[in-house]
Coordinates of C-alpha atoms and ligand atoms in Angstrom, one line a residue:
X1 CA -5.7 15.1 -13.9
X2 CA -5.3 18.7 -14.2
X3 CA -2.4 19.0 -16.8
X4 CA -1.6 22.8 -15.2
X5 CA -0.5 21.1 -11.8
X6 CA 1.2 17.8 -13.9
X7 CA 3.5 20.6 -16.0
X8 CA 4.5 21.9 -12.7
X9 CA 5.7 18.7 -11.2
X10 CA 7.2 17.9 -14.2
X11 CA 9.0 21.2 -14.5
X12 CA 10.0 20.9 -10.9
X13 CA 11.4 17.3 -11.0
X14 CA 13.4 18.6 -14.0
X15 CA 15.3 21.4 -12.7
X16 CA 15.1 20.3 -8.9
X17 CA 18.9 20.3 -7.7
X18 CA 18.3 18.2 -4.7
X19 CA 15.3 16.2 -3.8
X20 CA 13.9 14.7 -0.6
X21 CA 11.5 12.3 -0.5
X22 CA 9.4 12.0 2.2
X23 CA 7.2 8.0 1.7
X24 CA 4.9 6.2 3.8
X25 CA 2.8 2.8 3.7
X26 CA 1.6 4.0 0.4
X27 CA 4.7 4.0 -1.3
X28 CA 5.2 -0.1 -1.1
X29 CA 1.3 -0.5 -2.9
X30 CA 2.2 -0.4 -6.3
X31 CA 5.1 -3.3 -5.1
X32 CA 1.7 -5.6 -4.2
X33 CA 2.5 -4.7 -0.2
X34 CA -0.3 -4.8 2.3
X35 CA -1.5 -1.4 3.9
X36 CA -2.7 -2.6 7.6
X37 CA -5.3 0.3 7.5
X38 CA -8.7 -1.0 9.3
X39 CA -9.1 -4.8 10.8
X40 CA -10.4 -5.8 7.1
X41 CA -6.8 -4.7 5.8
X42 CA -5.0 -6.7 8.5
X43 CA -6.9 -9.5 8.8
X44 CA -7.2 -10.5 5.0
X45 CA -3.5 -10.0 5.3
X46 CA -3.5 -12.6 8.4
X47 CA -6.1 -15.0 8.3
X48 CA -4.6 -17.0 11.9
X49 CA -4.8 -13.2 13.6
X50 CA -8.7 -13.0 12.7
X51 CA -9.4 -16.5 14.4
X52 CA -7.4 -14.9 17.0
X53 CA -9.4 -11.7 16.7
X54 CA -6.1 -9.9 17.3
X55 CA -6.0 -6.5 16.0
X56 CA -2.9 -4.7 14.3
X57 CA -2.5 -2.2 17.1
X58 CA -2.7 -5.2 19.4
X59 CA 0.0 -7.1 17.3
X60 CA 2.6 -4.7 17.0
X61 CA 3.4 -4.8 20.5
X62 CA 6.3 -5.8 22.0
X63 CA 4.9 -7.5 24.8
X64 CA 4.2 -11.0 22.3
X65 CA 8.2 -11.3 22.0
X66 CA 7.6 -12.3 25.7
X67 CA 4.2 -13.8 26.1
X68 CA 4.3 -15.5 23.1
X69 CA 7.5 -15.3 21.0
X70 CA 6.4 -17.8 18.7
X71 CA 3.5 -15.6 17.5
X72 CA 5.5 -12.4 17.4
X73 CA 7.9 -13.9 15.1
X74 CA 5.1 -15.6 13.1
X75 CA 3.8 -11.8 13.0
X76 CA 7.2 -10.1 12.3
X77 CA 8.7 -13.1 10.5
X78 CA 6.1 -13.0 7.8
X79 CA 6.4 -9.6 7.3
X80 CA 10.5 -9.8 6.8
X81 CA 9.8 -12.7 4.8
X82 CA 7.6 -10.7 2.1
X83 CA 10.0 -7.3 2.5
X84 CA 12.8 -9.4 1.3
X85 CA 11.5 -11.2 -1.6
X86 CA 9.4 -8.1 -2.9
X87 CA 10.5 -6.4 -5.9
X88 CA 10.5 -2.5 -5.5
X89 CA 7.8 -1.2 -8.4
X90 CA 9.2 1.4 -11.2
X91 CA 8.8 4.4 -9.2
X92 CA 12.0 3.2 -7.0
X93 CA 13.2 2.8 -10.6
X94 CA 13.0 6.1 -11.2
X95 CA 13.9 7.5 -8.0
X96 CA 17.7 5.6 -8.3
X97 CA 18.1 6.3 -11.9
X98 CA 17.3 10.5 -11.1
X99 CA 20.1 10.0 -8.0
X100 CA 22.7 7.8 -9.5
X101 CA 22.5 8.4 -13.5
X102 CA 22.0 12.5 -13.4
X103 CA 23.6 12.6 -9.9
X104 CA 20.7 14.0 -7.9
X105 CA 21.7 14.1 -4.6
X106 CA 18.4 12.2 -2.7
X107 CA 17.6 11.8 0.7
X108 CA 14.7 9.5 1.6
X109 CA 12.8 10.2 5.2
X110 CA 10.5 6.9 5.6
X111 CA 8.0 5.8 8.2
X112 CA 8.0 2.2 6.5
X113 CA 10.5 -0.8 7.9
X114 CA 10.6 -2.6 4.8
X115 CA 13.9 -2.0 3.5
X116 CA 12.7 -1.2 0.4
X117 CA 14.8 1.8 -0.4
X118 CA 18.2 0.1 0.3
X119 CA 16.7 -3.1 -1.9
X120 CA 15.9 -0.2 -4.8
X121 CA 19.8 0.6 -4.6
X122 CA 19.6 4.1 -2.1
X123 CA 23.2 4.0 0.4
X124 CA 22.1 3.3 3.5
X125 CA 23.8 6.9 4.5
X126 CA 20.6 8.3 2.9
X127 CA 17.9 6.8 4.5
X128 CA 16.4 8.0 8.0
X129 CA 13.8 5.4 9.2
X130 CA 11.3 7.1 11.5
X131 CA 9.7 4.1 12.8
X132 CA 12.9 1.8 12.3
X133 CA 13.4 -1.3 10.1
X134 CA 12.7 -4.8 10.5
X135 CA 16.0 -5.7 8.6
X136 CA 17.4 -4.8 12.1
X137 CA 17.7 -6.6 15.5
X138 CA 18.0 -5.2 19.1
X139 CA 18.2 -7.6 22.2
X140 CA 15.0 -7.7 24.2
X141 CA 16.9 -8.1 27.3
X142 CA 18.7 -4.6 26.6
X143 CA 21.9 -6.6 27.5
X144 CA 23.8 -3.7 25.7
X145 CA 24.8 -5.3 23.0
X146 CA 24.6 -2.5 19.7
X147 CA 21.6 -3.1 17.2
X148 CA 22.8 -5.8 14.7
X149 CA 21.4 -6.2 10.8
X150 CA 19.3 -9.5 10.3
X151 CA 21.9 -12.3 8.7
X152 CA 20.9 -12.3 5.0
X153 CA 20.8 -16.1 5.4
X154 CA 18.3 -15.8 8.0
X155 CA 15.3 -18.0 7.0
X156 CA 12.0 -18.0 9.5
X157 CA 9.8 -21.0 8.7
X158 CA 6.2 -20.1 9.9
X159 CA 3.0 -22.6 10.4
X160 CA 0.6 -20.8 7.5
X161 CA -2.8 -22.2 10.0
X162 CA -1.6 -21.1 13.2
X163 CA 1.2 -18.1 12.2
X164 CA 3.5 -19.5 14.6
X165 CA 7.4 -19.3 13.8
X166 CA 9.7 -22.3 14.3
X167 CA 12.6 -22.1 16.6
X168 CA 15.3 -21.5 16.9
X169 CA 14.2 -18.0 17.0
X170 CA 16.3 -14.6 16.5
X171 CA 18.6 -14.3 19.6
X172 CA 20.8 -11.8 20.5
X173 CA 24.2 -12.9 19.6
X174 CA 25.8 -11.5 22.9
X175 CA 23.6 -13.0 25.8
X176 CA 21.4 -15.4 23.6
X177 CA 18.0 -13.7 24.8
X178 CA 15.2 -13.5 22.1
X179 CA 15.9 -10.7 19.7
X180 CA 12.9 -8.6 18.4
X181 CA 13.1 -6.0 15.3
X182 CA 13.9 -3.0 15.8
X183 CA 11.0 -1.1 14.9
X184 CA 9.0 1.3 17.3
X185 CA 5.9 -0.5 18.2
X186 CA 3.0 0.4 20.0
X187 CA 3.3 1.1 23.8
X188 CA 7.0 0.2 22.7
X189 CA 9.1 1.7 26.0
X190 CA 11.9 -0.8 25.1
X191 CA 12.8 0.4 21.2
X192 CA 16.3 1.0 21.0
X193 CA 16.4 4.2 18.5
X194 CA 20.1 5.0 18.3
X195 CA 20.2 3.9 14.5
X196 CA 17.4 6.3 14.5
X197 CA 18.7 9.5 15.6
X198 CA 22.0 8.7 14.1
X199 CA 19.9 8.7 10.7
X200 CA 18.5 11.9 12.2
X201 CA 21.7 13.5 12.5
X202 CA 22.7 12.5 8.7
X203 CA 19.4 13.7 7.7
X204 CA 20.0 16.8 9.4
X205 CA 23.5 17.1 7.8
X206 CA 22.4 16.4 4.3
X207 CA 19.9 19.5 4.2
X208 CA 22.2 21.5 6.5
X209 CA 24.3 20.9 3.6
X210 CA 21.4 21.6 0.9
X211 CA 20.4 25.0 1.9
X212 CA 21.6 26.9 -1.6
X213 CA 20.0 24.2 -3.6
X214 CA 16.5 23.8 -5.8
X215 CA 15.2 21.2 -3.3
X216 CA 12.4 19.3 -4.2
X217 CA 10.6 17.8 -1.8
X218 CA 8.0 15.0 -2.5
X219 CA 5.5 13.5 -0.1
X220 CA 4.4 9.9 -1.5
X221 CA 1.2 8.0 0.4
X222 CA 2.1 9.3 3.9
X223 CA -1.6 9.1 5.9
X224 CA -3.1 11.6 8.4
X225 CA -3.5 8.9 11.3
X226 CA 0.1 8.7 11.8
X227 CA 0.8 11.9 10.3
X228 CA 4.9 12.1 10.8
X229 CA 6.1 11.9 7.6
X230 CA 3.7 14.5 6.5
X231 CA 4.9 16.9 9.1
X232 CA 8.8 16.1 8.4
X233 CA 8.2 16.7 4.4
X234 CA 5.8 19.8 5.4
X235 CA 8.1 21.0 8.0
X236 CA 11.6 21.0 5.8
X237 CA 9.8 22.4 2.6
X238 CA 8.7 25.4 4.6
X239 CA 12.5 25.7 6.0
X240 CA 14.3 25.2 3.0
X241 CA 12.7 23.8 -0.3
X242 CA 12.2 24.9 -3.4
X243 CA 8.7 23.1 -4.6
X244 CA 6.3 20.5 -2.9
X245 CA 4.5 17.6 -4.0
X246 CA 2.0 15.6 -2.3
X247 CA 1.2 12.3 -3.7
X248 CA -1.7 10.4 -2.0
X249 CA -4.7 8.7 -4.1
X250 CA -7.3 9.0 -1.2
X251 CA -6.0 12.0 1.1
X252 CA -3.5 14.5 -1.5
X253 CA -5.2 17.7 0.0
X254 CA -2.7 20.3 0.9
X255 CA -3.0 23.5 2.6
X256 CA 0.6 24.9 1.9
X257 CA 0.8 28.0 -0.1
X258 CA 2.1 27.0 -4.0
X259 CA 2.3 23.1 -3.2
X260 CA 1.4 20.6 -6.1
X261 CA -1.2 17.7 -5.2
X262 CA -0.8 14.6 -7.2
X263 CA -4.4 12.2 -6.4
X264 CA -2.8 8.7 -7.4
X265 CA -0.5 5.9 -6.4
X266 CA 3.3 6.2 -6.2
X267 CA 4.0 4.5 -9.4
X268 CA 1.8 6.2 -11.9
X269 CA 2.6 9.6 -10.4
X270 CA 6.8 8.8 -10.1
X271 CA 5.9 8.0 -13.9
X272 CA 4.4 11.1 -14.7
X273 CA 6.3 13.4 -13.2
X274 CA 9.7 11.9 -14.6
X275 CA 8.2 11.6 -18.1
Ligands
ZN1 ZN1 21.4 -9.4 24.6

């Protein structure tokens, strides 16, 4: 690792007055998460969805909470199921102890619908979710009933052969229609994104409100294929911020004038940067 570019980050995480960070599926690796990049990723992942030959992209459609809304939840289920017992690695560490110990103020722009921020200890106020979260519920019916947070109690006991939940499924607590998460999907026409854009307009407000600071802003294993949390972190640095850092083991090229590349995983980078 070139020590020129590390003493840069470092000097930049140090006197930083604000910091965004902008994470995608890369972030949650280092926390033993699956990345569903390729059918080898997502099927070693879900053994009962290669019998199926079901692809991710075919998977993460709404349609299944309809067809088959035993599968979907097997699908979904599962993945709620390993989001809430995972234990964010030491770069979340990090990141809380910079916010809360030396007061930092941190704002967190995520494509993943893990949770894992809030679980690290962020406010909720602080987070936007791009693509939503699956710690949230939204009616399939659209009966109009507000998006709800998944009952920490909730328990969803799935069939390891066949990835099928058991019911009673999630149901909307106003009409009693089968609930989905509310995470945009693929061909997803029904996603209810008003907890989005309200996270929008805090995320607006914050570096509205950040303008006169040193803002760091630091890209962690965001991907090119679905490219909006490079954008966003791209997009705001060239508005307003002060230094940025792209952290990406495989694809941690960067074409912005004075930006810092970092080639390695969230953890070891968070690690070195903070050292
Ligand atoms: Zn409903």
């Amino acid at each position: 690792m070139d020590e020129e570019i590390t003493d840069k980050a470092k000097k930049s995480w140090f006197t930083s007055e604000a910091i965004l960070i902008g994470a995608g599926a890369g972030m949650g690796v280092d926390s033993g998460l699956p990345v569903f990049r390729g059918e080898n990723g997502f099927w070693k992942a879900y053994p009962p969805l290669a019998k199926l030959g079901i692809q991710f992209e075919e998977m993460a459609n709404p349609r299944w909470f309809r067809d088959d809304p035993r599968l979907a939840w097997g699908f979904y289920g599962h993945r709620f199921n390993l989001y809430r017992k995972t234990i964010p690695h030491k770069g979340f560490e990090i990141l809380i102890k910079k916010f809360k110990d030396e007061n930092i103020p941190t704002f967190i722009f995520t494509s993943n619908v893990d949770g894992q921020f809030q679980k690290a200890g962020f406010p909720e106020n602080l987070i936007m979710e791009c693509h939503g979260s699956i710690m949230h519920l939204q009616c399939m019916e659209s009966c109009g009933y507000p998006i709800w947070p998944i009952d920490s109690g909730t328990v969803i006991n799935i069939d390891s052969e066949t990835l099928l939940a058991e019911e009673p499924l999630p149901a909307c607590p106003n009409c009693k229609s089968i609930a989905r998460p509310n995470i945009l999907m693929f061909s997803d026409f029904e996603w209810d994104h008003s907890r989005t854009t309200y996270q929008r307009k805090k995320m607006d407000d914050w570096l509205e409100d950040k303008k006169q600071k040193k803002l760091l802003v630091i890209e962690i294993g965001a991907g090119s294929d679905i490219p909006t949390v490079r954008l966003t972190c791209e997009e705001i640095f060239q508005l307003i911020g002060d230094q940025f850092i792209r952290v990406n083991p495989v694809e941690s090229e960067c074409n912005i004038k004075d930006s810092l590349s970092l080639s390695m995983g969230a953890e070891n980078a968070l690690k070195i940067i903070a050292k």
